Amino acid sequence: MEPSASVRQGARSLNHYRAIVDEIHVLLSEAARPLLPVTTETVLRSRLNEPAARAVLDRVEGGIDALVRQAHDEVSRFVVTSASNAETPETLVRILLLQQIDLAWWSGTPDFATTAEITESQSLVDLVDLREGGHLRFGFTVASDRVLPRARNLAVRRCFPRRRPHAAGVSSTSIRPEMVVVLNALAREFEAAAPARTPPLWVNSVTRSLQQQEHLRDLGYSALSPSAHCRGWAADIEMDWFARFDAQDALRGVLTGRRDRGELNVIDEGRAWHVCPNPEALQTAFTVVG
């Protein structure tokens, strides 16, 4: 189904915002090394007062001032690790800026503060139950904090690299039913576009609590807060693994096509791409098919 007029109009404004973010990324990349927090703040304040940027940031708690402070702090403490989504501070700032689209869309949705809140939520369903019932068109594995399951998962990845990606797995199997519809729709499109014998779409992460987000940050991941993951409205989709099947271009095409139509926010975070649905597009752009 074609996106509504308001979604199409919003897409044009969001594409302008993304162009501003790209310009900021270039300016920060060209700045003297090491990148200084004060340089970051100066560049952001010089570019984020444009109407397309204000249209996003005025809908986010704290607006431009809070965003600039967060970017300043992120750059000041940036350390690249093997788990980082961002290899440079300017790339982390780019991810932060693009995540503001998610937060603008879902500004009225409270965060899940703890894992218990996710487990007890009546608004979420369980991925494992859905998979056992044959209702998922995408793959995933469950993260484990126990030694034996972790060792088993690692052995499977090493011995059968084409079976599943080298990813830790989802930290929570709870998911909004609407996100299942979104991911199933993307999986169907990817299946149609990818070369023969390509495995199904693979999801690395869905719902996370603020507690889990902080834990990931402690492990060295570029886990920013607030995040649409903590509101149940985001997922991370494996990208790098599909190079084994010459299917990366097909997956990029599916995701960027939805982005350009205003139906998804999409962020290239390296090995995985982050996606968040536009609430205006949920009822029209993603069809319910089991």
Short mmCIF file of C-alpha atoms in Angstrom, two decimals:
data_model
loop_
_atom_site.label_atom_id
_atom_site.label_comp_id
_atom_site.label_asym_id
_atom_site.label_seq_id
_atom_site.Cartn_x
_atom_site.Cartn_y
_atom_site.Cartn_z
CA MET A 1 0.00 0.00 0.00
CA GLU A 2 1.26 3.49 -0.85
CA PRO A 3 2.30 5.71 2.08
CA SER A 4 -0.14 8.45 3.07
CA ALA A 5 0.35 12.07 2.02
CA SER A 6 1.52 13.01 5.52
CA VAL A 7 4.08 10.18 5.53
CA ARG A 8 5.36 11.26 2.10
CA GLN A 9 5.63 14.87 3.22
CA GLY A 10 7.39 13.80 6.40
CA ALA A 11 9.79 11.68 4.36
CA ARG A 12 10.96 14.73 2.41
CA SER A 13 11.64 16.64 5.62
CA LEU A 14 13.42 13.67 7.18
CA ASN A 15 15.60 13.19 4.12
CA HIS A 16 16.62 16.84 4.47
CA TYR A 17 17.44 16.22 8.13
CA ARG A 18 19.55 13.20 7.17
CA ALA A 19 21.42 15.36 4.65
CA ILE A 20 22.19 17.81 7.46
CA VAL A 21 23.46 14.90 9.58
CA ASP A 22 25.69 13.77 6.71
CA GLU A 23 27.12 17.29 6.42
CA ILE A 24 27.82 17.36 10.15
CA HIS A 25 29.57 14.00 9.89
CA VAL A 26 31.81 15.33 7.11
CA LEU A 27 32.65 18.49 9.07
CA LEU A 28 33.55 16.51 12.17
CA SER A 29 35.58 14.04 10.11
CA GLU A 30 37.61 16.91 8.68
CA ALA A 31 38.22 18.56 12.07
CA ALA A 32 41.60 18.39 13.80
CA ARG A 33 42.44 15.17 15.65
CA PRO A 34 41.60 14.27 18.31
CA LEU A 35 38.06 15.49 17.83
CA LEU A 36 37.31 17.86 20.69
CA PRO A 37 33.95 18.06 22.47
CA VAL A 38 33.91 21.85 22.01
CA THR A 39 34.39 21.42 18.24
CA THR A 40 31.49 18.99 18.18
CA GLU A 41 29.29 21.44 20.06
CA THR A 42 30.19 24.31 17.74
CA VAL A 43 29.45 22.31 14.58
CA LEU A 44 26.14 21.01 15.92
CA ARG A 45 24.89 24.42 17.00
CA SER A 46 25.82 25.87 13.61
CA ARG A 47 23.81 23.28 11.65
CA LEU A 48 20.91 22.14 13.81
CA ASN A 49 18.85 25.33 13.73
CA GLU A 50 17.64 24.68 10.20
CA PRO A 51 13.86 24.05 9.92
CA ALA A 52 14.28 20.37 8.95
CA ALA A 53 16.41 19.77 12.04
CA ARG A 54 14.10 21.73 14.32
CA ALA A 55 11.14 19.72 13.02
CA VAL A 56 12.75 16.62 14.52
CA LEU A 57 14.55 17.97 17.57
CA ASP A 58 11.74 20.16 18.89
CA ARG A 59 9.73 16.94 19.40
CA VAL A 60 12.46 15.31 21.51
CA GLU A 61 12.71 15.85 25.25
CA GLY A 62 15.29 18.54 25.95
CA GLY A 63 15.50 19.60 22.30
CA ILE A 64 18.73 20.83 20.75
CA ASP A 65 20.37 21.83 24.03
CA ALA A 66 20.06 18.35 25.56
CA LEU A 67 21.26 16.73 22.34
CA VAL A 68 24.32 18.97 22.11
CA ARG A 69 25.19 18.24 25.75
CA GLN A 70 24.89 14.51 25.14
CA ALA A 71 27.06 14.70 22.00
CA HIS A 72 29.65 16.71 23.96
CA ASP A 73 29.73 14.06 26.69
CA GLU A 74 29.85 11.13 24.24
CA VAL A 75 32.82 12.60 22.38
CA SER A 76 34.66 13.44 25.60
CA ARG A 77 34.54 9.83 26.82
CA PHE A 78 34.69 8.02 23.48
CA VAL A 79 36.89 4.93 23.42
CA VAL A 80 36.69 2.47 20.54
CA THR A 81 36.36 -1.18 21.54
CA SER A 82 35.87 -4.44 19.67
CA ALA A 83 32.17 -4.21 20.55
CA SER A 84 31.67 -0.60 19.41
CA ASN A 85 29.10 0.18 16.76
CA ALA A 86 31.13 3.30 15.97
CA GLU A 87 34.84 3.28 15.17
CA THR A 88 35.22 7.07 15.42
CA PRO A 89 33.61 9.73 17.64
CA GLU A 90 32.05 11.47 14.63
CA THR A 91 30.36 8.22 13.63
CA LEU A 92 28.91 7.91 17.13
CA VAL A 93 27.60 11.48 16.84
CA ARG A 94 26.02 10.56 13.50
CA ILE A 95 24.24 7.58 15.09
CA LEU A 96 23.10 9.80 17.97
CA LEU A 97 21.67 12.39 15.58
CA LEU A 98 19.81 9.81 13.51
CA GLN A 99 18.36 8.19 16.61
CA GLN A 100 16.56 11.46 17.32
CA ILE A 101 14.11 10.52 14.56
CA ASP A 102 13.11 7.42 16.57
CA LEU A 103 12.72 9.49 19.71
CA ALA A 104 10.63 12.14 17.95
CA TRP A 105 8.29 9.48 16.59
CA TRP A 106 7.90 7.64 19.90
CA SER A 107 8.27 10.54 22.34
CA GLY A 108 5.03 9.65 24.13
CA THR A 109 6.04 6.06 24.88
CA PRO A 110 7.65 5.38 28.28
CA ASP A 111 10.86 3.40 28.58
CA PHE A 112 11.07 -0.07 30.07
CA ALA A 113 13.31 0.66 33.06
CA THR A 114 14.06 -2.92 34.09
CA THR A 115 14.06 -6.41 32.67
CA ALA A 116 11.18 -7.24 35.02
CA GLU A 117 9.04 -4.53 33.41
CA ILE A 118 9.60 -6.14 30.01
CA THR A 119 8.82 -9.63 31.30
CA GLU A 120 5.61 -8.47 33.01
CA SER A 121 4.35 -6.25 30.19
CA GLN A 122 0.99 -7.23 28.70
CA SER A 123 1.84 -5.29 25.53
CA LEU A 124 4.57 -7.70 24.44
CA VAL A 125 4.61 -11.22 23.00
CA ASP A 126 7.35 -13.85 23.04
CA LEU A 127 9.56 -14.51 20.02
CA VAL A 128 10.26 -18.12 20.98
CA ASP A 129 6.55 -18.90 21.21
CA LEU A 130 5.95 -17.23 17.84
CA ARG A 131 8.80 -19.18 16.23
CA GLU A 132 7.49 -22.47 17.60
CA GLY A 133 4.07 -21.59 16.21
CA GLY A 134 5.51 -20.90 12.75
CA HIS A 135 4.64 -17.19 12.84
CA LEU A 136 8.10 -15.72 12.12
CA ARG A 137 9.76 -15.22 8.75
CA PHE A 138 13.08 -14.12 10.27
CA GLY A 139 15.75 -15.80 12.37
CA PHE A 140 17.23 -14.97 15.76
CA THR A 141 19.06 -16.62 18.63
CA VAL A 142 18.80 -15.92 22.33
CA ALA A 143 21.74 -14.48 24.25
CA SER A 144 22.88 -16.45 27.28
CA ASP A 145 24.82 -15.43 30.37
CA ARG A 146 25.62 -19.07 31.18
CA VAL A 147 28.90 -20.69 30.17
CA LEU A 148 27.62 -23.89 28.51
CA PRO A 149 24.98 -22.29 26.24
CA ARG A 150 27.47 -19.57 25.26
CA ALA A 151 30.08 -22.19 24.40
CA ARG A 152 27.53 -24.18 22.37
CA ASN A 153 26.45 -21.09 20.41
CA LEU A 154 30.08 -20.15 19.74
CA ALA A 155 30.85 -23.67 18.49
CA VAL A 156 27.88 -23.57 16.11
CA ARG A 157 28.97 -20.21 14.70
CA ARG A 158 32.56 -21.39 14.20
CA CYS A 159 31.76 -24.80 12.72
CA PHE A 160 28.78 -23.71 10.63
CA PRO A 161 29.39 -20.03 9.74
CA ARG A 162 26.67 -20.07 7.10
CA ARG A 163 24.04 -21.24 9.59
CA ARG A 164 23.92 -18.14 11.76
CA PRO A 165 25.78 -14.83 12.21
CA HIS A 166 28.50 -14.19 14.77
CA ALA A 167 26.15 -12.27 17.07
CA ALA A 168 25.42 -12.63 20.77
CA GLY A 169 21.66 -12.93 20.28
CA VAL A 170 18.66 -11.03 21.59
CA SER A 171 18.88 -10.04 25.26
CA SER A 172 15.10 -10.25 25.56
CA THR A 173 12.67 -12.34 23.53
CA SER A 174 9.78 -9.98 24.29
CA ILE A 175 8.57 -7.90 21.37
CA ARG A 176 5.63 -5.73 20.39
CA PRO A 177 3.23 -7.55 18.05
CA GLU A 178 3.45 -4.59 15.68
CA MET A 179 7.22 -5.05 15.45
CA VAL A 180 6.68 -8.68 14.47
CA VAL A 181 4.51 -7.45 11.59
CA VAL A 182 7.21 -4.95 10.56
CA LEU A 183 10.03 -7.51 10.65
CA ASN A 184 7.97 -10.15 8.86
CA ALA A 185 7.19 -7.63 6.11
CA LEU A 186 10.89 -6.78 5.73
CA ALA A 187 11.76 -10.49 5.72
CA ARG A 188 9.29 -11.17 2.91
CA GLU A 189 10.71 -8.32 0.82
CA PHE A 190 14.25 -9.49 1.46
CA GLU A 191 13.41 -13.07 0.51
CA ALA A 192 11.99 -11.85 -2.80
CA ALA A 193 14.99 -9.62 -3.55
CA ALA A 194 17.89 -11.80 -2.36
CA PRO A 195 19.72 -14.47 -4.40
CA ALA A 196 18.45 -18.04 -4.21
CA ARG A 197 19.38 -20.02 -1.09
CA THR A 198 19.96 -16.89 0.98
CA PRO A 199 18.97 -17.50 4.63
CA PRO A 200 16.07 -15.53 6.08
CA LEU A 201 16.45 -12.06 7.55
CA TRP A 202 18.29 -12.24 10.87
CA VAL A 203 17.44 -10.06 13.88
CA ASN A 204 20.15 -9.39 16.48
CA SER A 205 18.22 -7.29 18.97
CA VAL A 206 14.71 -6.05 19.72
CA THR A 207 13.32 -4.82 23.04
CA ARG A 208 15.79 -3.78 25.73
CA SER A 209 15.35 -2.17 29.14
CA LEU A 210 17.33 0.84 30.32
CA GLN A 211 19.03 -1.62 32.67
CA GLN A 212 20.10 -3.82 29.74
CA GLN A 213 21.16 -0.76 27.75
CA GLU A 214 23.52 0.30 30.53
CA HIS A 215 24.88 -3.24 30.76
CA LEU A 216 25.67 -3.21 27.03
CA ARG A 217 27.42 0.13 27.46
CA ASP A 218 29.52 -1.33 30.28
CA LEU A 219 30.54 -4.13 27.88
CA GLY A 220 31.81 -1.57 25.37
CA TYR A 221 28.85 -1.35 22.99
CA SER A 222 27.77 2.03 21.66
CA ALA A 223 24.45 1.77 23.51
CA LEU A 224 22.96 5.26 23.65
CA SER A 225 20.14 6.32 25.95
CA PRO A 226 17.35 7.14 25.50
CA SER A 227 16.72 4.57 22.78
CA ALA A 228 13.68 3.29 20.89
CA HIS A 229 14.86 -0.21 21.85
CA CYS A 230 13.88 0.66 25.44
CA ARG A 231 10.40 1.61 24.24
CA GLY A 232 9.95 -1.58 22.24
CA TRP A 233 10.01 0.16 18.88
CA ALA A 234 13.38 -0.76 17.37
CA ALA A 235 15.30 -3.76 16.08
CA ASP A 236 18.84 -4.40 14.89
CA ILE A 237 19.09 -6.40 11.67
CA GLU A 238 22.25 -8.34 10.77
CA MET A 239 23.97 -6.97 7.67
CA ASP A 240 27.59 -8.18 7.45
CA TRP A 241 26.79 -11.91 7.50
CA PHE A 242 24.75 -11.63 4.31
CA ALA A 243 27.92 -10.78 2.37
CA ARG A 244 28.56 -14.56 2.44
CA PHE A 245 25.49 -14.95 0.24
CA ASP A 246 25.98 -11.86 -1.97
CA ALA A 247 22.76 -10.54 -0.43
CA GLN A 248 23.89 -7.31 1.25
CA ASP A 249 22.80 -5.08 -1.63
CA ALA A 250 19.36 -6.68 -1.63
CA LEU A 251 18.97 -6.08 2.10
CA ARG A 252 20.24 -2.51 1.86
CA GLY A 253 17.76 -1.89 -0.93
CA VAL A 254 14.81 -3.17 1.11
CA LEU A 255 15.72 -1.06 4.14
CA THR A 256 16.65 2.16 2.35
CA GLY A 257 13.56 1.91 0.16
CA ARG A 258 11.36 1.86 3.26
CA ARG A 259 13.43 4.69 4.76
CA ASP A 260 13.14 6.91 1.70
CA ARG A 261 9.34 6.46 1.70
CA GLY A 262 9.23 7.63 5.31
CA GLU A 263 8.09 4.28 6.69
CA LEU A 264 11.23 3.39 8.64
CA ASN A 265 14.13 5.11 10.26
CA VAL A 266 17.26 3.20 9.26
CA ILE A 267 20.73 3.65 10.74
CA ASP A 268 23.85 1.98 9.40
CA GLU A 269 25.65 0.83 12.55
CA GLY A 270 28.23 -1.34 10.82
CA ARG A 271 27.65 -5.07 11.09
CA ALA A 272 23.98 -4.49 11.95
CA TRP A 273 21.46 -1.90 10.80
CA HIS A 274 19.04 -0.33 13.25
CA VAL A 275 15.40 0.07 12.20
CA CYS A 276 12.47 1.86 13.81
CA PRO A 277 8.98 2.15 12.27
CA ASN A 278 7.15 5.41 11.71
CA PRO A 279 3.96 5.23 13.83
CA GLU A 280 2.00 6.88 11.01
CA ALA A 281 2.99 4.08 8.64
CA LEU A 282 2.23 1.09 10.87
CA GLN A 283 -1.35 0.67 9.69
CA THR A 284 -0.70 1.26 5.99
CA ALA A 285 2.86 0.29 5.06
CA PHE A 286 3.20 -3.05 6.84
CA THR A 287 0.67 -5.78 6.18
CA VAL A 288 -0.25 -8.52 8.62
CA VAL A 289 0.83 -11.83 7.13
CA GLY A 290 1.83 -14.80 9.28
#
